[in-house]
Amino acid sequence: MALEYDLLNENVKKCQYAVRGELYLRASELQKEGKKIIFTNVGNPHALGQKPLTFPRQVVALCQAPFLLDDPNVGMIFPADAIARAKHYLSLTSGGLGAYSDSRGLPGVRKEVAEFIQRRDGYPSDPELIFLTDGASKGVMQILNCVIRGEGDGILVPVPQYPLYSATISLLGGSLVPYYLDESENWGLDVNNLRQSVAQARSQGISVRAMVIINPGNPTGQCLSEANLKEILRFCYNEKLVLLGDEVYQQNIYQDERPFISSKKVLMDMGSPFSKEVQLVSFHTVSKGYWGECGQRGGYFEMTNIPPRVVEEIYKVASIALSPNVSAQIFMGLMVSPPKPGDISYDQFARESKGILESLRRRAKIMTDGFNSCKNVVCNFTEGAMYSFPQIRLPPGALQAAKQAGKVPDVFYCLKLLEATGISTVPGSGFGQKEGVFHLRTTILPAEEEMPEIMDSFKKFNDEFMTQYDNGFGYSRM
């Protein structure tokens, strides 16, 4: 039989994805047994109680059931601007939401994305260089599939990193080249560290071809400054690397000192030769921000300075799947072109979106303060994205107990946390971390009214854990 474990593609077996790994599987088992589980392992806002925004759901509902538009009473249920937008999007399709679109996505929606990018950055954007995708993850996979030719090709990835990158690089048979973020500098990026990573990889015969940045950071929650982005772009120019800008959390900003600024804007601001030569692919999604529409699977990527023949090859790869999800394309169009002041639905849309973002900002502070009140736990403030990434200083007794149990120390800690409290997290080892240092990642998405109880539960568990395993000797290092 061909489909036996021993005969599987070795790249599949090497592929690891911690967000849905051992902790998640154990949490699912406990849930089946009747235990209440708080799934903070993945940035899935609606699963943790966030309500969908009304206007986009109204528009997509009408697109999914266009016969409602013929009902004389439709105006009694749906606002006029939602009805108009539904008719607009249906007119862009070749047969409604049940028909394939172009493999790059509906031209009309790509035009709306280009207009959004131009408003955001102040520079033109070409719809022909924008591909709509089934979530940003699918776009990342498409681009990496085109970049990676074999194990001799390396991709610079920040550590800690979102395991989409390590898993996809493994699956495609490439080599991950890590560059470490500095926790003591609020997860800052040091270009000297980048140079060292590239030099070391090249000394091992690896051709470094691309660099990934996640801004705002996942799992680390930091926002890159304009100066930092300029350094990165100069580095990519000098090293002839394509920059992959994961910018899916650009709406999720919880401080005013470092607002989100796109890689595209900084690149264009730098002028020639950088703006004409640095190759950039930027990613966005409807899954994050105040939309949180993870299950819809809508995303896009925009290409800058990518040669036309390469764009044709990427189009060919996209064509294998025929068409991205059409209803998700409508969500994307609505995200980049929401109700405007004066529209019937604007006030409600603004009230809902503002309420979500303000609550997330408060939750980020509650969680950071809660972790920092715990024994042997230290956590940088979540400047952006949807996660906290506290460091857990494990006592020697816990390290020994983990070893005896055959577990990585932070996996051991997170399993104990899960069993005691029902809080399902992801161990830091799933994202990468310096040797001898341990973390966990949790979302800041549980309902605001439940957050104090969750943090009290965590503190109680952590303090008891530290007391149980503290034998008076040194702890894991900071």
CSV table of C-alpha atoms in Angstrom, one decimal:
chain,number,residue,atom,x,y,z
A,1,MET,CA,0.0,0.0,0.0
A,2,ALA,CA,1.4,3.4,-1.0
A,3,LEU,CA,-0.3,5.4,1.8
A,4,GLU,CA,1.6,3.8,4.8
A,5,TYR,CA,3.4,6.0,7.4
A,6,ASP,CA,6.8,4.6,6.5
A,7,LEU,CA,6.2,5.6,2.8
A,8,LEU,CA,4.9,9.1,3.5
A,9,ASN,CA,6.7,12.2,2.1
A,10,GLU,CA,9.4,12.8,4.7
A,11,ASN,CA,8.7,16.5,4.5
A,12,VAL,CA,5.2,15.9,5.8
A,13,LYS,CA,6.5,13.9,8.8
A,14,LYS,CA,9.0,16.7,9.6
A,15,CYS,CA,6.3,19.4,9.5
A,16,GLN,CA,5.2,20.6,13.0
A,17,TYR,CA,2.4,23.0,13.8
A,18,ALA,CA,2.3,23.7,17.5
A,19,VAL,CA,-0.9,25.9,17.5
A,20,ARG,CA,-2.8,22.7,16.8
A,21,GLY,CA,-0.4,20.3,18.5
A,22,GLU,CA,-0.2,18.2,21.6
A,23,LEU,CA,-1.7,20.9,23.9
A,24,TYR,CA,-4.7,21.4,21.6
A,25,LEU,CA,-5.3,17.7,21.2
A,26,ARG,CA,-5.2,17.2,24.9
A,27,ALA,CA,-7.6,20.1,25.4
A,28,SER,CA,-10.0,18.6,22.9
A,29,GLU,CA,-9.9,15.3,24.8
A,30,LEU,CA,-10.7,17.1,28.1
A,31,GLN,CA,-13.5,19.0,26.5
A,32,LYS,CA,-15.1,15.7,25.4
A,33,GLU,CA,-14.8,14.5,28.9
A,34,GLY,CA,-16.9,17.5,30.1
A,35,LYS,CA,-14.2,19.9,31.3
A,36,LYS,CA,-14.6,23.6,30.5
A,37,ILE,CA,-11.8,24.6,28.2
A,38,ILE,CA,-10.8,28.2,27.4
A,39,PHE,CA,-9.1,27.9,24.0
A,40,THR,CA,-6.5,30.7,24.0
A,41,ASN,CA,-4.2,28.7,21.7
A,42,VAL,CA,-5.2,30.3,18.4
A,43,GLY,CA,-6.3,33.9,17.4
A,44,ASN,CA,-9.9,32.9,16.7
A,45,PRO,CA,-12.0,35.9,18.0
A,46,HIS,CA,-15.5,34.7,17.2
A,47,ALA,CA,-14.8,31.3,19.0
A,48,LEU,CA,-14.2,33.3,22.2
A,49,GLY,CA,-17.3,35.4,22.0
A,50,GLN,CA,-16.6,38.3,19.7
A,51,LYS,CA,-19.7,39.3,17.8
A,52,PRO,CA,-19.5,39.7,14.0
A,53,LEU,CA,-19.8,43.2,12.6
A,54,THR,CA,-23.3,43.7,11.4
A,55,PHE,CA,-22.9,45.5,8.0
A,56,PRO,CA,-20.6,43.0,6.3
A,57,ARG,CA,-22.7,40.1,7.4
A,58,GLN,CA,-25.8,41.8,6.0
A,59,VAL,CA,-24.1,42.3,2.6
A,60,VAL,CA,-22.8,38.8,2.4
A,61,ALA,CA,-26.2,37.4,3.5
A,62,LEU,CA,-27.8,39.1,0.6
A,63,CYS,CA,-25.1,37.9,-1.8
A,64,GLN,CA,-25.6,34.3,-0.6
A,65,ALA,CA,-29.4,34.6,-1.0
A,66,PRO,CA,-29.8,37.0,-3.9
A,67,PHE,CA,-33.5,36.1,-4.2
A,68,LEU,CA,-34.0,38.3,-1.0
A,69,LEU,CA,-33.1,41.3,-3.2
A,70,ASP,CA,-36.3,40.6,-5.2
A,71,ASP,CA,-38.5,40.6,-2.1
A,72,PRO,CA,-40.5,43.8,-1.9
A,73,ASN,CA,-40.0,43.8,1.9
A,74,VAL,CA,-36.2,43.5,1.8
A,75,GLY,CA,-35.8,47.2,2.7
A,76,MET,CA,-37.7,46.5,6.0
A,77,ILE,CA,-35.0,44.1,7.1
A,78,PHE,CA,-31.8,45.3,5.5
A,79,PRO,CA,-30.5,48.9,5.3
A,80,ALA,CA,-30.4,50.5,1.8
A,81,ASP,CA,-26.6,50.8,1.8
A,82,ALA,CA,-26.2,47.0,2.5
A,83,ILE,CA,-28.7,46.3,-0.3
A,84,ALA,CA,-26.7,48.5,-2.7
A,85,ARG,CA,-23.4,47.0,-1.8
A,86,ALA,CA,-24.8,43.4,-2.3
A,87,LYS,CA,-26.0,44.4,-5.8
A,88,HIS,CA,-22.6,45.9,-6.5
A,89,TYR,CA,-20.7,42.8,-5.5
A,90,LEU,CA,-23.0,40.4,-7.3
A,91,SER,CA,-22.5,42.5,-10.4
A,92,LEU,CA,-18.8,41.8,-10.2
A,93,THR,CA,-19.2,38.0,-10.3
A,94,SER,CA,-19.9,35.8,-13.4
A,95,GLY,CA,-22.9,34.1,-11.7
A,96,GLY,CA,-23.0,34.9,-8.0
A,97,LEU,CA,-21.1,33.5,-5.1
A,98,GLY,CA,-21.4,29.9,-6.5
A,99,ALA,CA,-19.4,30.7,-9.6
A,100,TYR,CA,-15.6,30.5,-9.8
A,101,SER,CA,-13.8,33.8,-10.1
A,102,ASP,CA,-10.5,34.6,-11.8
A,103,SER,CA,-7.7,32.7,-10.0
A,104,ARG,CA,-6.4,36.0,-8.7
A,105,GLY,CA,-9.8,37.0,-7.4
A,106,LEU,CA,-12.5,39.3,-8.7
A,107,PRO,CA,-11.0,42.2,-10.6
A,108,GLY,CA,-13.5,44.7,-9.0
A,109,VAL,CA,-12.5,43.6,-5.5
A,110,ARG,CA,-8.8,43.7,-6.3
A,111,LYS,CA,-9.4,47.3,-7.5
A,112,GLU,CA,-10.9,48.1,-4.1
A,113,VAL,CA,-7.9,46.5,-2.3
A,114,ALA,CA,-5.6,48.7,-4.5
A,115,GLU,CA,-7.5,51.8,-3.6
A,116,PHE,CA,-7.3,50.9,0.1
A,117,ILE,CA,-3.5,50.5,-0.1
A,118,GLN,CA,-3.2,53.8,-1.9
A,119,ARG,CA,-5.2,55.6,0.8
A,120,ARG,CA,-3.2,53.9,3.5
A,121,ASP,CA,0.3,54.5,2.0
A,122,GLY,CA,-0.1,57.5,-0.3
A,123,TYR,CA,1.3,55.6,-3.3
A,124,PRO,CA,-0.4,53.9,-6.2
A,125,SER,CA,-1.1,50.2,-6.1
A,126,ASP,CA,-1.7,48.0,-9.2
A,127,PRO,CA,-4.7,45.6,-9.0
A,128,GLU,CA,-2.9,43.3,-11.4
A,129,LEU,CA,-0.2,42.8,-8.8
A,130,ILE,CA,-2.8,41.9,-6.0
A,131,PHE,CA,-4.0,38.3,-5.6
A,132,LEU,CA,-6.9,37.4,-3.4
A,133,THR,CA,-6.4,34.2,-1.4
A,134,ASP,CA,-8.1,31.8,1.0
A,135,GLY,CA,-6.7,33.6,4.1
A,136,ALA,CA,-3.2,35.1,4.3
A,137,SER,CA,-1.8,31.7,5.1
A,138,LYS,CA,-2.6,30.4,1.6
A,139,GLY,CA,-0.9,33.4,0.1
A,140,VAL,CA,2.3,32.8,2.2
A,141,MET,CA,2.3,29.2,1.1
A,142,GLN,CA,2.0,30.1,-2.6
A,143,ILE,CA,4.9,32.5,-2.4
A,144,LEU,CA,7.2,30.2,-0.4
A,145,ASN,CA,6.3,27.5,-2.9
A,146,CYS,CA,7.7,29.7,-5.7
A,147,VAL,CA,10.8,30.8,-3.7
A,148,ILE,CA,12.0,27.4,-2.3
A,149,ARG,CA,13.7,25.1,-4.8
A,150,GLY,CA,15.1,22.6,-2.3
A,151,GLU,CA,16.9,22.3,1.0
A,152,GLY,CA,19.7,24.5,-0.2
A,153,ASP,CA,17.3,27.5,-0.1
A,154,GLY,CA,17.0,29.3,3.2
A,155,ILE,CA,14.3,31.7,4.5
A,156,LEU,CA,15.1,34.2,7.2
A,157,VAL,CA,12.4,33.9,9.9
A,158,PRO,CA,12.1,35.7,13.2
A,159,VAL,CA,12.3,33.6,16.4
A,160,PRO,CA,9.9,33.4,18.1
A,161,GLN,CA,7.9,32.9,14.9
A,162,TYR,CA,4.4,31.9,13.9
A,163,PRO,CA,4.7,28.2,13.0
A,164,LEU,CA,3.0,28.7,9.6
A,165,TYR,CA,6.5,29.6,8.4
A,166,SER,CA,8.5,26.7,9.9
A,167,ALA,CA,5.8,24.2,8.9
A,168,THR,CA,5.6,25.5,5.3
A,169,ILE,CA,9.4,25.7,4.9
A,170,SER,CA,9.7,22.1,6.1
A,171,LEU,CA,6.8,20.9,3.9
A,172,LEU,CA,8.5,22.5,0.9
A,173,GLY,CA,11.9,21.0,1.7
A,174,GLY,CA,13.6,24.3,2.4
A,175,SER,CA,15.8,25.5,5.3
A,176,LEU,CA,14.6,27.9,8.0
A,177,VAL,CA,17.3,30.4,8.9
A,178,PRO,CA,16.5,31.9,12.3
A,179,TYR,CA,17.1,35.4,13.5
A,180,TYR,CA,16.4,36.0,17.1
A,181,LEU,CA,14.3,38.9,18.4
A,182,ASP,CA,15.7,40.5,21.6
A,183,GLU,CA,13.2,40.0,24.5
A,184,SER,CA,15.1,42.5,26.7
A,185,GLU,CA,14.5,45.2,24.1
A,186,ASN,CA,10.8,44.5,23.8
A,187,TRP,CA,11.4,41.9,21.1
A,188,GLY,CA,13.4,44.3,19.0
A,189,LEU,CA,15.2,43.4,15.8
A,190,ASP,CA,19.0,43.9,15.5
A,191,VAL,CA,20.3,44.1,11.9
A,192,ASN,CA,23.7,42.8,13.1
A,193,ASN,CA,22.0,39.6,14.2
A,194,LEU,CA,20.5,39.3,10.7
A,195,ARG,CA,23.9,39.6,9.2
A,196,GLN,CA,25.3,36.9,11.5
A,197,SER,CA,22.4,34.6,10.6
A,198,VAL,CA,22.9,35.0,6.9
A,199,ALA,CA,26.7,34.6,7.2
A,200,GLN,CA,26.3,31.4,9.2
A,201,ALA,CA,23.7,30.0,6.8
A,202,ARG,CA,25.9,30.7,3.8
A,203,SER,CA,28.9,29.1,5.5
A,204,GLN,CA,26.8,25.9,5.5
A,205,GLY,CA,26.1,26.1,1.8
A,206,ILE,CA,22.5,27.6,2.2
A,207,SER,CA,21.4,30.2,-0.3
A,208,VAL,CA,19.3,32.7,1.7
A,209,ARG,CA,16.6,33.9,-0.7
A,210,ALA,CA,13.9,35.7,1.4
A,211,MET,CA,13.2,37.3,4.7
A,212,VAL,CA,10.0,37.2,6.8
A,213,ILE,CA,8.8,39.9,9.1
A,214,ILE,CA,5.7,39.7,11.2
A,215,ASN,CA,4.5,43.3,12.0
A,216,PRO,CA,2.8,43.6,14.5
A,217,GLY,CA,4.5,40.5,15.9
A,218,ASN,CA,3.1,37.0,16.4
A,219,PRO,CA,3.6,35.7,19.1
A,220,THR,CA,5.6,38.6,20.5
A,221,GLY,CA,3.2,41.5,19.9
A,222,GLN,CA,5.8,44.2,19.1
A,223,CYS,CA,5.3,46.9,16.5
A,224,LEU,CA,8.3,47.7,14.2
A,225,SER,CA,9.3,51.3,14.0
A,226,GLU,CA,9.8,53.2,10.8
A,227,ALA,CA,13.6,53.3,11.5
A,228,ASN,CA,13.6,49.5,12.0
A,229,LEU,CA,11.7,48.9,8.8
A,230,LYS,CA,14.2,51.1,6.9
A,231,GLU,CA,17.1,49.0,8.3
A,232,ILE,CA,15.3,45.8,7.2
A,233,LEU,CA,14.7,47.1,3.7
A,234,ARG,CA,18.3,48.3,3.3
A,235,PHE,CA,19.4,44.9,4.5
A,236,CYS,CA,17.2,43.2,1.9
A,237,TYR,CA,18.5,45.5,-0.8
A,238,ASN,CA,22.2,44.8,0.1
A,239,GLU,CA,21.6,41.0,0.4
A,240,LYS,CA,19.2,40.8,-2.6
A,241,LEU,CA,16.4,39.2,-0.6
A,242,VAL,CA,12.7,39.3,-1.2
A,243,LEU,CA,10.9,40.6,1.9
A,244,LEU,CA,7.7,38.9,2.9
A,245,GLY,CA,5.7,41.3,5.0
A,246,ASP,CA,3.1,39.6,7.2
A,247,GLU,CA,0.9,42.5,8.2
A,248,VAL,CA,-2.3,40.7,9.1
A,249,TYR,CA,-2.5,42.5,12.5
A,250,GLN,CA,-2.2,46.0,11.2
A,251,GLN,CA,-5.6,47.0,12.8
A,252,ASN,CA,-4.6,45.6,16.1
A,253,ILE,CA,-2.6,48.4,17.8
A,254,TYR,CA,-2.9,49.0,21.6
A,255,GLN,CA,-0.5,51.9,22.1
A,256,ASP,CA,0.1,55.3,20.5
A,257,GLU,CA,3.9,55.5,20.5
A,258,ARG,CA,4.4,53.1,17.6
A,259,PRO,CA,1.5,53.1,15.1
A,260,PHE,CA,1.5,50.5,12.3
A,261,ILE,CA,3.3,51.6,9.2
A,262,SER,CA,3.4,49.3,6.2
A,263,SER,CA,6.6,48.0,4.6
A,264,LYS,CA,5.3,49.3,1.2
A,265,LYS,CA,5.0,52.9,2.5
A,266,VAL,CA,8.5,52.9,4.1
A,267,LEU,CA,10.0,51.4,0.9
A,268,MET,CA,8.4,54.0,-1.3
A,269,ASP,CA,9.4,56.8,1.1
A,270,MET,CA,13.0,55.7,0.8
A,271,GLY,CA,13.1,56.5,-2.9
A,272,SER,CA,15.4,55.1,-5.5
A,273,PRO,CA,17.3,52.7,-5.7
A,274,PHE,CA,15.4,51.0,-2.9
A,275,SER,CA,11.9,51.8,-4.1
A,276,LYS,CA,12.7,50.5,-7.6
A,277,GLU,CA,14.6,47.3,-6.7
A,278,VAL,CA,13.7,45.8,-3.3
A,279,GLN,CA,11.3,42.9,-3.9
A,280,LEU,CA,8.4,42.9,-1.5
A,281,VAL,CA,5.3,40.8,-1.0
A,282,SER,CA,2.8,42.0,1.6
A,283,PHE,CA,0.0,40.0,3.2
A,284,HIS,CA,-3.3,40.9,4.8
A,285,THR,CA,-6.5,39.1,6.0
A,286,VAL,CA,-10.1,39.5,7.2
A,287,SER,CA,-9.3,37.0,10.0
A,288,LYS,CA,-7.7,39.6,12.4
A,289,GLY,CA,-8.2,43.2,13.3
A,290,TYR,CA,-11.7,44.0,14.6
A,291,TRP,CA,-13.2,41.8,11.9
A,292,GLY,CA,-12.0,38.4,13.3
A,293,GLU,CA,-13.6,36.6,10.4
A,294,CYS,CA,-11.2,33.6,10.6
A,295,GLY,CA,-13.7,31.0,9.3
A,296,GLN,CA,-14.4,33.0,6.1
A,297,ARG,CA,-10.8,32.5,4.9
A,298,GLY,CA,-10.2,35.8,3.1
A,299,GLY,CA,-6.8,37.3,2.4
A,300,TYR,CA,-4.7,39.0,-0.2
A,301,PHE,CA,-1.0,39.6,-1.1
A,302,GLU,CA,0.4,42.6,-3.0
A,303,MET,CA,3.7,42.3,-5.0
A,304,THR,CA,6.1,45.1,-5.4
A,305,ASN,CA,9.1,45.0,-7.8
A,306,ILE,CA,8.4,41.4,-8.8
A,307,PRO,CA,9.3,40.8,-12.5
A,308,PRO,CA,6.4,40.2,-14.9
A,309,ARG,CA,7.5,36.7,-15.8
A,310,VAL,CA,7.6,35.7,-12.1
A,311,VAL,CA,4.1,37.2,-11.6
A,312,GLU,CA,2.9,35.0,-14.5
A,313,GLU,CA,4.4,31.9,-12.8
A,314,ILE,CA,2.7,32.8,-9.5
A,315,TYR,CA,-0.6,33.2,-11.4
A,316,LYS,CA,0.0,29.7,-12.8
A,317,VAL,CA,0.4,28.3,-9.3
A,318,ALA,CA,-2.8,30.1,-8.1
A,319,SER,CA,-4.7,28.7,-11.1
A,320,ILE,CA,-4.1,25.1,-9.9
A,321,ALA,CA,-6.8,25.8,-7.2
A,322,LEU,CA,-9.0,27.6,-9.9
A,323,SER,CA,-10.5,30.2,-7.6
A,324,PRO,CA,-10.2,31.7,-4.1
A,325,ASN,CA,-13.3,31.5,-1.9
A,326,VAL,CA,-15.7,34.0,-3.5
A,327,SER,CA,-17.7,34.9,-0.4
A,328,ALA,CA,-14.4,35.7,1.4
A,329,GLN,CA,-13.5,38.0,-1.5
A,330,ILE,CA,-16.7,40.0,-0.7
A,331,PHE,CA,-15.6,40.2,2.9
A,332,MET,CA,-12.2,41.5,1.8
A,333,GLY,CA,-13.9,44.1,-0.4
A,334,LEU,CA,-16.0,45.2,2.6
A,335,MET,CA,-13.0,45.3,4.9
A,336,VAL,CA,-11.0,47.6,2.6
A,337,SER,CA,-14.0,49.7,1.7
A,338,PRO,CA,-16.2,49.9,4.8
A,339,PRO,CA,-19.2,52.2,5.3
A,340,LYS,CA,-18.2,55.9,5.1
A,341,PRO,CA,-19.4,58.9,7.1
A,342,GLY,CA,-22.9,59.8,5.9
A,343,ASP,CA,-23.8,56.2,5.0
A,344,ILE,CA,-26.8,54.7,6.7
A,345,SER,CA,-24.8,52.0,8.4
A,346,TYR,CA,-21.7,54.1,9.2
A,347,ASP,CA,-22.6,55.0,12.8
A,348,GLN,CA,-23.3,51.4,13.8
A,349,PHE,CA,-20.2,50.1,12.0
A,350,ALA,CA,-18.0,52.7,13.7
A,351,ARG,CA,-19.5,52.0,17.1
A,352,GLU,CA,-19.0,48.2,16.8
A,353,SER,CA,-15.5,48.4,15.4
A,354,LYS,CA,-14.4,51.0,18.0
A,355,GLY,CA,-15.9,49.0,20.8
A,356,ILE,CA,-13.9,45.9,19.8
A,357,LEU,CA,-10.6,47.7,19.5
A,358,GLU,CA,-11.0,49.6,22.7
A,359,SER,CA,-11.8,46.4,24.6
A,360,LEU,CA,-8.8,44.6,23.1
A,361,ARG,CA,-6.6,47.4,24.2
A,362,ARG,CA,-7.9,47.0,27.8
A,363,ARG,CA,-7.6,43.3,27.7
A,364,ALA,CA,-3.9,43.6,26.5
A,365,LYS,CA,-3.2,45.6,29.7
A,366,ILE,CA,-5.2,43.3,32.0
A,367,MET,CA,-3.3,40.3,30.7
A,368,THR,CA,0.2,41.9,30.8
A,369,ASP,CA,-0.4,43.2,34.3
A,370,GLY,CA,-1.7,39.8,35.4
A,371,PHE,CA,1.3,37.9,34.1
A,372,ASN,CA,3.7,40.4,35.7
A,373,SER,CA,2.0,39.9,39.1
A,374,CYS,CA,2.8,36.2,39.1
A,375,LYS,CA,5.9,34.6,40.6
A,376,ASN,CA,8.7,33.9,38.2
A,377,VAL,CA,6.7,35.3,35.2
A,378,VAL,CA,7.7,38.3,33.2
A,379,CYS,CA,5.8,39.7,30.2
A,380,ASN,CA,6.5,42.5,27.7
A,381,PHE,CA,3.4,44.7,27.0
A,382,THR,CA,1.4,43.6,23.9
A,383,GLU,CA,1.8,46.6,21.6
A,384,GLY,CA,-0.2,45.0,18.8
A,385,ALA,CA,-1.6,41.7,17.4
A,386,MET,CA,-3.7,39.4,19.6
A,387,TYR,CA,-1.2,37.6,22.0
A,388,SER,CA,0.8,37.7,25.2
A,389,PHE,CA,4.1,35.8,25.3
A,390,PRO,CA,5.2,35.7,28.9
A,391,GLN,CA,8.5,34.2,29.9
A,392,ILE,CA,8.1,31.5,32.6
A,393,ARG,CA,11.2,31.0,34.8
A,394,LEU,CA,11.0,27.4,35.7
A,395,PRO,CA,12.6,26.0,38.8
A,396,PRO,CA,15.1,23.1,38.6
A,397,GLY,CA,12.5,20.8,40.1
A,398,ALA,CA,10.1,21.5,37.2
A,399,LEU,CA,12.9,20.9,34.7
A,400,GLN,CA,13.7,17.6,36.3
A,401,ALA,CA,10.0,16.5,36.4
A,402,ALA,CA,9.6,17.5,32.8
A,403,LYS,CA,12.6,15.4,31.8
A,404,GLN,CA,11.3,12.4,33.8
A,405,ALA,CA,7.9,12.8,32.0
A,406,GLY,CA,9.7,12.9,28.6
A,407,LYS,CA,8.4,16.5,27.9
A,408,VAL,CA,9.9,19.7,26.9
A,409,PRO,CA,9.8,21.9,30.0
A,410,ASP,CA,7.4,24.5,28.7
A,411,VAL,CA,5.1,21.8,27.3
A,412,PHE,CA,5.1,20.2,30.8
A,413,TYR,CA,4.1,23.5,32.3
A,414,CYS,CA,1.4,24.2,29.8
A,415,LEU,CA,-0.1,20.7,30.2
A,416,LYS,CA,-0.2,21.1,34.0
A,417,LEU,CA,-1.9,24.5,33.4
A,418,LEU,CA,-4.4,23.0,31.1
A,419,GLU,CA,-5.3,20.1,33.5
A,420,ALA,CA,-5.6,22.5,36.5
A,421,THR,CA,-7.5,25.4,35.0
A,422,GLY,CA,-8.8,24.4,31.5
A,423,ILE,CA,-6.7,27.2,29.9
A,424,SER,CA,-5.3,25.9,26.6
A,425,THR,CA,-2.2,27.8,25.6
A,426,VAL,CA,0.8,27.1,23.2
A,427,PRO,CA,4.3,26.4,24.7
A,428,GLY,CA,7.0,28.8,23.6
A,429,SER,CA,9.0,25.9,22.1
A,430,GLY,CA,6.4,25.7,19.3
A,431,PHE,CA,7.5,29.2,18.2
A,432,GLY,CA,11.2,28.9,18.8
A,433,GLN,CA,13.1,30.5,21.7
A,434,LYS,CA,16.6,30.8,23.0
A,435,GLU,CA,18.0,27.6,24.7
A,436,GLY,CA,17.2,27.5,28.4
A,437,VAL,CA,14.4,30.1,28.1
A,438,PHE,CA,10.7,29.1,28.3
A,439,HIS,CA,7.5,30.9,27.3
A,440,LEU,CA,3.9,30.3,26.5
A,441,ARG,CA,1.6,32.1,24.1
A,442,THR,CA,-2.0,33.0,24.9
A,443,THR,CA,-4.4,35.1,23.0
A,444,ILE,CA,-5.9,38.3,24.6
A,445,LEU,CA,-9.3,37.3,23.1
A,446,PRO,CA,-11.3,35.9,26.0
A,447,ALA,CA,-14.3,38.1,26.9
A,448,GLU,CA,-13.2,41.2,28.8
A,449,GLU,CA,-15.6,40.4,31.7
A,450,GLU,CA,-14.0,36.9,32.1
A,451,MET,CA,-10.4,38.1,31.9
A,452,PRO,CA,-9.9,38.9,35.7
A,453,GLU,CA,-11.2,35.4,36.6
A,454,ILE,CA,-8.9,33.8,34.0
A,455,MET,CA,-5.9,35.7,35.2
A,456,ASP,CA,-6.7,34.9,38.9
A,457,SER,CA,-6.9,31.2,37.9
A,458,PHE,CA,-3.6,31.4,36.1
A,459,LYS,CA,-1.9,33.2,39.1
A,460,LYS,CA,-3.2,30.6,41.5
A,461,PHE,CA,-2.0,27.7,39.4
A,462,ASN,CA,1.4,29.3,38.7
A,463,ASP,CA,2.1,30.2,42.3
A,464,GLU,CA,1.2,26.6,43.4
A,465,PHE,CA,3.3,25.2,40.6
A,466,MET,CA,6.4,27.3,41.6
A,467,THR,CA,6.0,26.3,45.2
A,468,GLN,CA,5.7,22.6,44.4
A,469,TYR,CA,8.8,22.5,42.2
A,470,ASP,CA,11.0,25.1,44.0
A,471,ASN,CA,13.9,23.3,45.6
A,472,GLY,CA,15.8,26.4,46.4
A,473,PHE,CA,18.3,26.2,43.5
A,474,GLY,CA,18.6,28.4,40.4
A,475,TYR,CA,15.9,29.0,37.9
A,476,SER,CA,15.8,29.0,34.1
A,477,ARG,CA,17.5,32.1,32.9
A,478,MET,CA,15.9,35.3,31.7
